[in-house]
Coordinates of C-alpha atoms in Angstrom, one line a residue:
Chain B
M1 CA 20.8 -3.1 -19.5
T2 CA 21.9 -0.5 -22.0
D3 CA 18.8 1.5 -22.5
P4 CA 19.8 4.7 -23.5
R5 CA 17.2 6.4 -21.6
I6 CA 19.4 5.9 -18.3
S7 CA 22.2 8.1 -19.3
V8 CA 19.6 10.7 -20.4
I9 CA 17.8 10.6 -17.1
S10 CA 21.3 11.9 -15.2
E11 CA 21.3 14.5 -17.7
R12 CA 17.8 15.7 -17.1
L13 CA 18.5 15.9 -13.3
K14 CA 21.9 17.7 -13.5
E15 CA 20.4 20.9 -12.4
V16 CA 18.5 19.6 -9.7
N17 CA 20.2 19.9 -6.3
R18 CA 18.7 17.3 -4.3
V19 CA 16.1 14.8 -4.9
I20 CA 14.0 13.7 -1.7
A21 CA 12.4 10.5 -2.2
V22 CA 9.1 10.4 0.2
S23 CA 8.6 6.9 0.8
S24 CA 6.9 4.4 3.1
G25 CA 7.1 0.6 4.0
K26 CA 3.1 0.2 3.2
G27 CA 0.5 2.4 2.1
G28 CA -1.8 4.4 3.9
V29 CA 0.5 6.2 6.0
G30 CA -0.1 9.7 4.5
K31 CA 2.9 9.6 2.1
S32 CA 1.3 11.4 -0.5
L33 CA 0.1 14.2 2.0
V34 CA 3.6 14.5 3.4
A35 CA 5.2 14.8 0.1
S36 CA 2.7 17.3 -1.3
T37 CA 2.8 19.7 1.8
L38 CA 6.5 19.1 2.3
A39 CA 6.8 20.3 -1.5
L40 CA 4.2 23.4 -0.9
T41 CA 6.3 24.2 2.3
L42 CA 9.8 24.3 0.8
A43 CA 8.3 26.4 -2.2
K44 CA 6.9 28.9 0.1
K45 CA 10.2 29.3 1.8
G46 CA 11.5 30.4 -1.6
F47 CA 13.0 27.3 -2.8
K48 CA 12.6 25.9 -6.4
V49 CA 10.6 22.9 -6.2
G50 CA 9.2 20.3 -8.0
L51 CA 7.0 17.5 -7.0
F52 CA 7.1 14.3 -9.1
D53 CA 4.4 11.6 -8.5
L54 CA 5.8 7.9 -9.4
D55 CA 3.4 6.2 -6.9
F56 CA 1.7 4.1 -9.8
T57 CA 0.0 2.1 -7.5
S58 CA -2.5 4.8 -6.4
P59 CA -1.1 8.2 -7.7
S60 CA -2.8 10.9 -5.5
T61 CA -1.3 14.1 -5.4
H62 CA -3.1 15.6 -8.3
T63 CA -6.0 14.9 -6.1
I64 CA -4.5 16.5 -3.2
L65 CA -3.6 19.5 -4.8
G66 CA -7.0 20.0 -6.8
I67 CA -5.1 19.9 -10.0
R68 CA -7.3 19.6 -12.9
G69 CA -7.1 19.8 -16.6
I70 CA -3.7 21.2 -16.6
Q71 CA -1.3 19.1 -18.6
P72 CA 2.5 19.1 -19.0
K73 CA 3.6 21.0 -22.4
E74 CA 5.8 19.3 -24.9
D75 CA 9.2 20.9 -25.9
K76 CA 12.2 18.5 -26.5
G77 CA 10.9 16.3 -24.1
I78 CA 7.9 17.3 -21.3
V79 CA 8.1 20.4 -19.6
P80 CA 6.1 20.2 -16.2
P81 CA 3.4 22.8 -15.4
S82 CA 3.6 25.4 -12.6
V83 CA 1.0 24.8 -9.7
H84 CA 0.7 26.5 -6.7
G85 CA 4.3 27.7 -7.0
L86 CA 5.4 24.1 -7.9
K87 CA 6.7 22.2 -10.9
Y88 CA 4.4 19.2 -11.1
M89 CA 4.5 16.2 -12.8
S90 CA 2.7 12.9 -12.2
I91 CA 2.7 9.2 -13.5
V92 CA -1.2 9.9 -14.0
Y93 CA -0.5 11.9 -17.0
Y94 CA 1.1 9.0 -18.6
S95 CA -1.1 6.1 -17.2
G96 CA -4.3 8.0 -16.9
E97 CA -7.0 7.4 -14.4
E98 CA -8.2 4.0 -15.9
A99 CA -8.6 0.6 -14.2
T100 CA -6.3 -1.2 -16.5
P101 CA -3.2 -1.8 -14.3
L102 CA 0.3 -1.7 -15.4
R103 CA 2.2 -4.9 -15.7
G104 CA 5.5 -5.2 -14.1
L105 CA 7.6 -4.4 -17.3
D106 CA 5.2 -1.6 -18.2
V107 CA 5.6 0.1 -14.7
S108 CA 9.4 -0.1 -15.3
N109 CA 9.0 1.3 -18.7
A110 CA 6.9 4.0 -17.6
L111 CA 9.3 5.1 -14.8
I112 CA 12.2 5.5 -17.0
E113 CA 10.3 7.1 -19.6
L114 CA 8.9 9.8 -17.3
L115 CA 12.3 10.2 -15.6
A116 CA 14.0 10.6 -19.3
I117 CA 11.5 12.7 -20.8
T118 CA 10.7 15.1 -18.1
R119 CA 12.6 18.5 -18.3
W120 CA 12.9 19.8 -14.7
S121 CA 15.7 22.5 -15.5
E122 CA 16.8 24.2 -12.3
L123 CA 15.6 23.1 -9.0
D124 CA 16.5 23.3 -5.5
F125 CA 14.4 20.3 -4.5
L126 CA 12.8 17.6 -6.5
V127 CA 10.1 15.7 -4.0
L128 CA 9.5 12.3 -5.4
D129 CA 6.2 10.5 -4.4
M130 CA 7.2 7.1 -4.1
P131 CA 5.4 3.9 -4.9
P132 CA 5.1 2.2 -1.3
G133 CA 7.1 -0.6 -0.1
I134 CA 10.4 -2.4 -1.3
G135 CA 9.0 -3.7 -4.7
D136 CA 10.3 -3.6 -8.5
A137 CA 9.5 0.0 -9.0
T138 CA 11.6 1.3 -5.7
L139 CA 14.8 -0.7 -6.6
D140 CA 14.4 0.7 -10.3
L141 CA 14.1 4.4 -8.8
V142 CA 17.3 3.8 -6.6
R143 CA 18.9 2.4 -9.9
L144 CA 17.9 5.2 -12.1
I145 CA 18.3 8.2 -9.5
E146 CA 22.2 8.6 -8.4
K147 CA 21.3 11.4 -6.2
I148 CA 18.2 10.1 -4.3
E149 CA 17.8 10.3 -0.8
F150 CA 14.8 8.9 1.4
L151 CA 12.4 10.3 3.6
I152 CA 10.6 7.7 5.3
V153 CA 6.9 8.2 6.7
T154 CA 5.5 5.7 9.0
T155 CA 2.6 5.8 11.4
P156 CA 2.6 4.7 15.3
S157 CA 1.4 1.2 14.5
R158 CA 3.4 -1.6 14.7
L159 CA 2.3 -3.3 11.5
A160 CA 3.6 0.1 9.5
F161 CA 6.9 0.3 11.6
E162 CA 7.7 -3.3 10.8
T163 CA 7.6 -2.4 7.0
V164 CA 9.9 0.5 7.8
R165 CA 12.4 -1.8 9.4
K166 CA 12.5 -3.7 6.1
L167 CA 12.8 -0.7 3.8
A168 CA 15.7 0.8 6.1
G169 CA 17.3 -2.6 5.8
L170 CA 17.1 -2.5 2.0
L171 CA 18.2 1.1 1.7
K172 CA 21.4 0.4 4.2
E173 CA 22.3 -2.8 2.0
L174 CA 22.1 -0.5 -1.0
G175 CA 24.1 2.3 0.5
V176 CA 21.4 5.0 -0.3
P177 CA 21.2 8.0 2.0
V178 CA 18.2 8.4 4.6
V179 CA 17.2 11.8 5.7
G180 CA 15.1 10.4 8.5
V181 CA 12.0 9.2 9.5
V182 CA 8.4 11.2 10.0
E183 CA 6.0 9.7 12.4
N184 CA 2.6 10.6 11.0
M185 CA -1.1 10.3 12.3
K186 CA 0.2 10.4 15.9
M187 CA -2.6 10.1 18.5
N188 CA -0.9 10.0 21.7
L189 CA 2.6 10.7 23.3
S190 CA 4.0 7.2 23.1
K191 CA 7.8 7.4 22.3
T192 CA 8.2 3.8 20.7
I193 CA 8.6 4.9 17.1
Q194 CA 11.2 7.4 18.2
Q195 CA 13.2 4.8 20.0
Q196 CA 12.6 2.2 17.5
T197 CA 13.9 4.8 14.6
R198 CA 17.0 5.2 16.8
K199 CA 17.7 1.7 17.0
L200 CA 17.8 1.4 13.2
D201 CA 20.4 4.4 13.2
L202 CA 18.1 6.8 11.6
A203 CA 17.2 10.3 12.4
Y204 CA 13.8 10.8 13.9
L205 CA 12.3 14.1 12.2
G206 CA 9.4 14.6 14.4
A207 CA 5.8 13.5 15.0
I208 CA 2.6 14.9 13.0
P209 CA -0.8 14.8 15.0
Y210 CA -3.6 13.2 13.5
D211 CA -5.8 15.8 12.3
T212 CA -9.6 15.6 11.0
K213 CA -9.0 18.6 9.1
V214 CA -6.7 17.1 6.7
E215 CA -9.2 14.9 5.0
Q216 CA -11.5 18.0 4.5
A217 CA -8.5 19.9 2.9
I218 CA -7.8 17.4 0.1
G219 CA -8.1 19.3 -3.2
N220 CA -7.6 22.7 -1.6
V221 CA -4.5 23.7 -1.1
N222 CA -5.3 26.8 0.9
K223 CA -7.0 24.7 3.6
L224 CA -4.2 22.3 3.6
L225 CA -1.7 25.1 4.3
N226 CA -3.8 25.8 7.7
T227 CA -3.7 22.2 8.9
V228 CA -1.5 20.7 11.6
L229 CA 0.3 18.8 8.9
A230 CA 1.4 22.1 7.1
D231 CA 2.4 23.2 10.4
K232 CA 4.8 20.3 11.1
A233 CA 5.9 20.5 7.4
K234 CA 7.7 23.7 8.4
N235 CA 9.6 21.8 10.8
L236 CA 10.6 18.9 8.6
A237 CA 11.4 21.6 5.7
T238 CA 13.7 23.4 7.9
K239 CA 15.4 20.0 8.9
I240 CA 15.8 19.1 5.4
V241 CA 17.3 22.2 4.4
S242 CA 19.6 22.4 7.4
K243 CA 21.1 18.7 6.3
L244 CA 21.8 20.2 3.1
C245 CA 23.9 23.1 4.6
I246 CA 25.9 20.6 6.6
N247 CA 26.2 18.1 3.8
K248 CA 27.5 21.3 1.3
P249 CA 30.3 22.9 3.2
Chain O
M1 CA 1.4 -20.0 -20.5
T2 CA 1.6 -23.8 -20.0
D3 CA 3.0 -24.0 -16.5
P4 CA 1.8 -27.2 -15.3
R5 CA 1.6 -26.0 -11.7
I6 CA -1.5 -24.0 -12.9
S7 CA -3.9 -27.1 -13.2
V8 CA -2.3 -28.5 -10.0
I9 CA -4.0 -25.2 -8.3
S10 CA -7.6 -25.9 -9.2
E11 CA -7.0 -29.4 -7.8
R12 CA -5.5 -28.2 -4.6
L13 CA -8.7 -25.9 -4.1
K14 CA -11.0 -28.7 -5.1
E15 CA -12.5 -29.3 -1.7
V16 CA -12.6 -25.6 -0.9
N17 CA -16.1 -24.3 -0.9
R18 CA -15.5 -20.5 -1.1
V19 CA -12.5 -18.2 -1.6
I20 CA -12.9 -14.8 -0.1
A21 CA -10.3 -12.2 -1.3
V22 CA -9.9 -9.7 1.3
S23 CA -8.8 -6.7 -1.0
S24 CA -8.3 -3.1 -0.8
G25 CA -7.5 -0.5 -3.6
K26 CA -4.4 0.5 -1.4
G27 CA -2.4 -0.4 1.6
G28 CA -3.1 0.9 5.2
V29 CA -6.7 0.4 5.3
G30 CA -6.8 -2.6 7.8
K31 CA -7.3 -5.1 5.2
S32 CA -5.0 -7.7 7.1
L33 CA -7.0 -6.9 10.1
V34 CA -10.3 -7.4 8.7
A35 CA -8.8 -10.6 6.8
S36 CA -7.8 -12.2 10.1
T37 CA -10.8 -11.2 12.3
L38 CA -13.0 -12.5 9.7
A39 CA -11.5 -15.8 9.4
L40 CA -11.3 -16.2 13.0
T41 CA -14.9 -15.4 13.7
L42 CA -16.0 -17.6 10.5
A43 CA -14.1 -20.5 12.5
K44 CA -15.8 -19.5 15.7
K45 CA -19.2 -20.0 13.9
G46 CA -18.1 -23.8 13.4
F47 CA -16.8 -23.5 9.7
K48 CA -13.7 -25.0 8.5
V49 CA -11.5 -22.1 7.7
G50 CA -8.2 -21.4 6.0
L51 CA -6.3 -18.0 6.2
F52 CA -3.8 -17.5 3.5
D53 CA -1.6 -14.5 3.4
L54 CA -0.5 -13.8 0.0
D55 CA 0.5 -9.9 0.5
F56 CA 3.8 -10.1 -0.2
T57 CA 4.3 -6.1 -0.2
S58 CA 3.9 -6.6 3.8
P59 CA 2.6 -9.9 5.3
S60 CA 1.3 -9.2 8.6
T61 CA -1.4 -11.6 9.5
H62 CA 1.4 -13.6 11.3
T63 CA 2.2 -10.6 13.5
I64 CA -1.6 -10.1 14.2
L65 CA -2.4 -13.4 15.1
G66 CA 1.0 -13.7 17.4
I67 CA 2.1 -16.7 15.4
R68 CA 5.7 -17.6 16.1
G69 CA 7.7 -20.7 15.5
I70 CA 5.1 -22.7 13.9
Q71 CA 6.3 -24.3 10.4
P72 CA 4.2 -25.9 7.9
K73 CA 4.5 -29.5 7.5
E74 CA 6.1 -31.3 4.3
D75 CA 3.5 -34.2 3.1
K76 CA 3.2 -34.6 -0.6
G77 CA 3.1 -30.8 -0.5
I78 CA 2.7 -28.5 2.2
V79 CA 0.2 -28.9 5.0
P80 CA -0.6 -25.8 6.7
P81 CA -0.5 -25.7 10.6
S82 CA -3.7 -25.5 12.5
V83 CA -3.5 -21.9 14.5
H84 CA -6.3 -20.5 16.8
G85 CA -8.8 -22.9 15.1
L86 CA -7.7 -22.0 11.8
K87 CA -5.8 -23.6 9.0
Y88 CA -2.7 -20.9 8.3
M89 CA -0.3 -20.3 5.7
S90 CA 1.5 -17.3 4.7
I91 CA 4.1 -16.1 2.1
V92 CA 6.2 -15.1 4.8
Y93 CA 7.0 -18.8 5.1
Y94 CA 8.3 -18.6 1.8
S95 CA 9.9 -15.2 1.4
G96 CA 11.3 -14.9 5.2
E97 CA 11.4 -11.3 6.8
E98 CA 14.3 -10.4 5.2
A99 CA 14.8 -6.8 3.4
T100 CA 15.4 -8.4 0.0
P101 CA 12.3 -7.9 -1.9
L102 CA 10.9 -10.1 -4.8
R103 CA 11.4 -8.7 -8.1
G104 CA 8.0 -9.2 -10.4
L105 CA 8.6 -12.6 -12.1
D106 CA 9.8 -14.0 -8.5
V107 CA 6.4 -12.8 -7.1
S108 CA 4.5 -14.3 -9.8
N109 CA 6.6 -17.5 -9.2
A110 CA 6.2 -17.6 -5.4
L111 CA 2.4 -17.2 -5.8
I112 CA 2.0 -19.8 -8.2
E113 CA 4.2 -22.2 -6.3
L114 CA 2.6 -21.4 -2.9
L115 CA -0.7 -21.9 -4.2
A116 CA 0.3 -25.5 -6.0
I117 CA 2.0 -26.9 -2.8
T118 CA -0.4 -25.9 -0.3
R119 CA -2.8 -29.0 0.7
W120 CA -6.1 -27.0 2.1
S121 CA -8.0 -30.3 2.1
E122 CA -11.7 -29.8 3.0
L123 CA -12.3 -26.0 3.8
D124 CA -15.9 -24.1 4.1
F125 CA -14.0 -20.7 3.6
L126 CA -10.4 -19.8 2.2
V127 CA -9.8 -16.2 3.4
L128 CA -7.1 -14.5 1.3
D129 CA -5.2 -11.7 2.6
M130 CA -4.4 -10.3 -1.0
P131 CA -1.8 -7.9 -2.0
P132 CA -3.0 -4.2 -2.1
G133 CA -4.4 -2.6 -5.0
I134 CA -4.5 -3.8 -8.8
G135 CA -1.0 -4.6 -9.6
D136 CA 0.3 -8.0 -11.1
A137 CA 0.0 -10.0 -8.2
T138 CA -3.7 -9.3 -8.1
L139 CA -4.3 -10.0 -11.7
D140 CA -2.3 -13.4 -11.3
L141 CA -4.4 -14.5 -8.4
V142 CA -7.8 -13.6 -10.4
R143 CA -6.2 -15.8 -13.3
L144 CA -5.2 -18.7 -11.0
I145 CA -8.1 -18.9 -8.6
E146 CA -11.3 -19.9 -10.6
K147 CA -13.7 -19.5 -7.6
I148 CA -12.2 -16.2 -6.2
E149 CA -14.8 -13.9 -4.8
F150 CA -13.5 -10.3 -3.5
L151 CA -14.2 -8.5 -0.3
I152 CA -13.3 -4.7 -0.5
V153 CA -12.0 -3.2 2.4
T154 CA -12.0 1.1 2.4
T155 CA -11.5 3.7 4.8
P156 CA -13.8 6.7 4.6
S157 CA -11.1 8.9 3.1
R158 CA -11.4 10.2 -0.4
L159 CA -8.0 8.9 -1.5
A160 CA -8.7 5.2 -0.1
F161 CA -12.2 4.9 -1.9
E162 CA -10.8 6.4 -5.4
T163 CA -8.6 3.5 -5.4
V164 CA -11.6 1.3 -4.6
R165 CA -13.3 2.7 -7.7
K166 CA -10.5 1.5 -9.9
L167 CA -10.3 -1.9 -8.2
A168 CA -14.0 -2.5 -8.8
G169 CA -13.7 -1.4 -12.3
L170 CA -11.2 -3.8 -13.0
L171 CA -13.1 -6.5 -11.3
K172 CA -16.0 -5.7 -13.2
E173 CA -14.2 -5.9 -16.7
L174 CA -12.7 -9.2 -15.7
G175 CA -16.2 -10.5 -14.6
V176 CA -14.8 -11.4 -10.9
P177 CA -17.8 -11.5 -8.4
V178 CA -17.6 -9.0 -5.5
V179 CA -19.4 -10.0 -2.1
G180 CA -19.2 -6.3 -1.4
V181 CA -17.4 -3.3 0.4
V182 CA -16.6 -2.6 4.2
E183 CA -15.9 0.7 5.5
N184 CA -13.2 0.5 8.1
M185 CA -11.9 3.0 10.5
K186 CA -15.1 5.3 10.4
M187 CA -14.9 8.3 12.9
N188 CA -18.1 9.9 12.0
L189 CA -21.7 9.3 10.7
S190 CA -21.2 10.3 7.0
K191 CA -22.8 8.4 4.3
T192 CA -20.6 9.2 1.4
I193 CA -19.0 5.7 1.1
Q194 CA -22.1 4.1 1.5
Q195 CA -23.8 6.1 -1.2
Q196 CA -20.6 5.7 -3.4
T197 CA -20.6 2.1 -3.1
R198 CA -24.1 1.9 -4.0
K199 CA -23.2 3.9 -7.4
L200 CA -20.6 1.4 -8.2
D201 CA -23.3 -1.4 -8.1
L202 CA -21.6 -2.9 -5.2
A203 CA -23.3 -3.9 -1.9
Y204 CA -22.0 -2.0 1.3
L205 CA -21.7 -4.4 4.1
G206 CA -21.6 -2.0 6.8
A207 CA -19.0 0.3 8.9
I208 CA -16.3 -0.5 11.2
P209 CA -15.7 2.4 13.9
Y210 CA -12.1 3.4 14.6
D211 CA -11.1 1.6 17.7
T212 CA -7.7 2.5 19.7
K213 CA -7.9 -1.1 21.2
V214 CA -7.2 -2.8 18.0
E215 CA -3.5 -1.3 17.9
Q216 CA -3.0 -2.8 21.5
A217 CA -4.5 -6.2 20.3
I218 CA -2.0 -6.9 17.7
G219 CA -0.3 -10.3 18.4
N220 CA -3.0 -11.5 21.0
V221 CA -6.2 -13.0 19.6
N222 CA -8.1 -13.1 22.8
K223 CA -7.7 -9.4 23.0
L224 CA -8.4 -9.0 19.4
L225 CA -11.8 -10.7 19.7
N226 CA -13.0 -8.2 22.2
T227 CA -12.6 -5.1 20.0
V228 CA -15.3 -3.4 17.9
L229 CA -13.5 -4.7 14.9
A230 CA -14.2 -8.7 16.0
D231 CA -17.8 -7.2 17.2
K232 CA -18.6 -5.8 13.6
A233 CA -16.9 -9.1 12.0
K234 CA -19.7 -11.0 13.1
N235 CA -22.1 -9.1 10.9
L236 CA -19.7 -9.3 8.3
A237 CA -19.5 -13.0 8.7
T238 CA -23.2 -13.5 8.8
K239 CA -23.7 -11.5 5.6
I240 CA -21.1 -13.5 3.6
V241 CA -22.4 -16.8 4.8
S242 CA -26.1 -15.9 3.9
K243 CA -25.0 -15.0 0.4
L244 CA -23.5 -18.5 0.3
C245 CA -27.2 -19.8 1.0
I246 CA -28.5 -17.6 -1.9
N247 CA -26.0 -18.6 -4.4
K248 CA -26.2 -22.5 -3.4
P249 CA -29.9 -23.4 -3.8

């Protein structure tokens, strides 16, 4: 493929230090909530942070963050608006909220287009809310974003973790770095996911207990930052940042 | 498209009375568990039932039903094996368990191929475990299976229900019948989903309370049939069957 937009993407992400792709093997594990809270937490620590919702299957970070009526600005590309201390961009600006789904090639084109036109300028972290699973879109994004690193979210469920196994296998095959695995919506003290994660040669970054307050906090960032999820996101942010120090002597 | 396999599909499903596509707006709402339990329950009621796992993003009914080492038989097509009183077929037989994901066109081809080669013979109900969301695969299946009816699974979460809204909108646009909506993993007495479902002009088929026993029952059909999920699946089956009587005077 000789799409000229692809070389534009590298140029657009030149001033972005790290790209953290928050991902999952399947939907419904809390990926978007973890991505949003992690981005907010990194911003609170004083980093320059972007949040980019690329989950075309069900974009939801705008709902989680209560973003309404804010549009990106056009200026030699698209400049993401600042919301809650983050630079924010979503595929929802492109696809809208309609029922009409994007067909395969349209998804690929929409992702390339969005990456090619968005002007992030200087960022310490760009957090991506990825499409779930190991479909075309995930493969496209791995191909398009050279400095991508994955953060994998799972639940304690066996069905969820089996999809993590596949995702981890694919990333290993493609030589893509994985920061580690987060166990979300944990309800007991089982060590199964921790052990299984280590068997995959991946770092276990910790557990986030199930918290009924999170559902009530959707759309309200102040409430969201007072949940157990936000509390655990602080540890997660510390681990991600310290990994930066190790990798960059 | 003049793919000759498409006319073969109608022929293959000629002796199938109703095709119930268990679907969701997003992953992680328990779609596969509901599909599996519903199929088992209908079979226990004495109906001839097939279960067809078409969720190429993360096929899991074989794990839920504890199916191992059973393969479909070749005989002028593929004859699904009988497992736990069901005729069972899964895309997993085709794609295997490897990490390598299917690309868009491959997914479409795999779905057409599977539908065209599988010999269900006479069935009262064919339950489909659908791919989540409103992507290409869902559109393909609506186009390929004339008598498809949707059963939509959601959780009480606002994020899950917003994707139901999109799915329902798409199905309305396409003129596809919807049996109704099931609210899974319910943890309180909120009537929000019930009200929102009615606003969409869809039938609310009931709630399934969250039950920690379900996770332990994965892979063991006897345990699965002793969960609250299975208990509620009986009501669900009754509603689906009675709808059959209304529609067929």
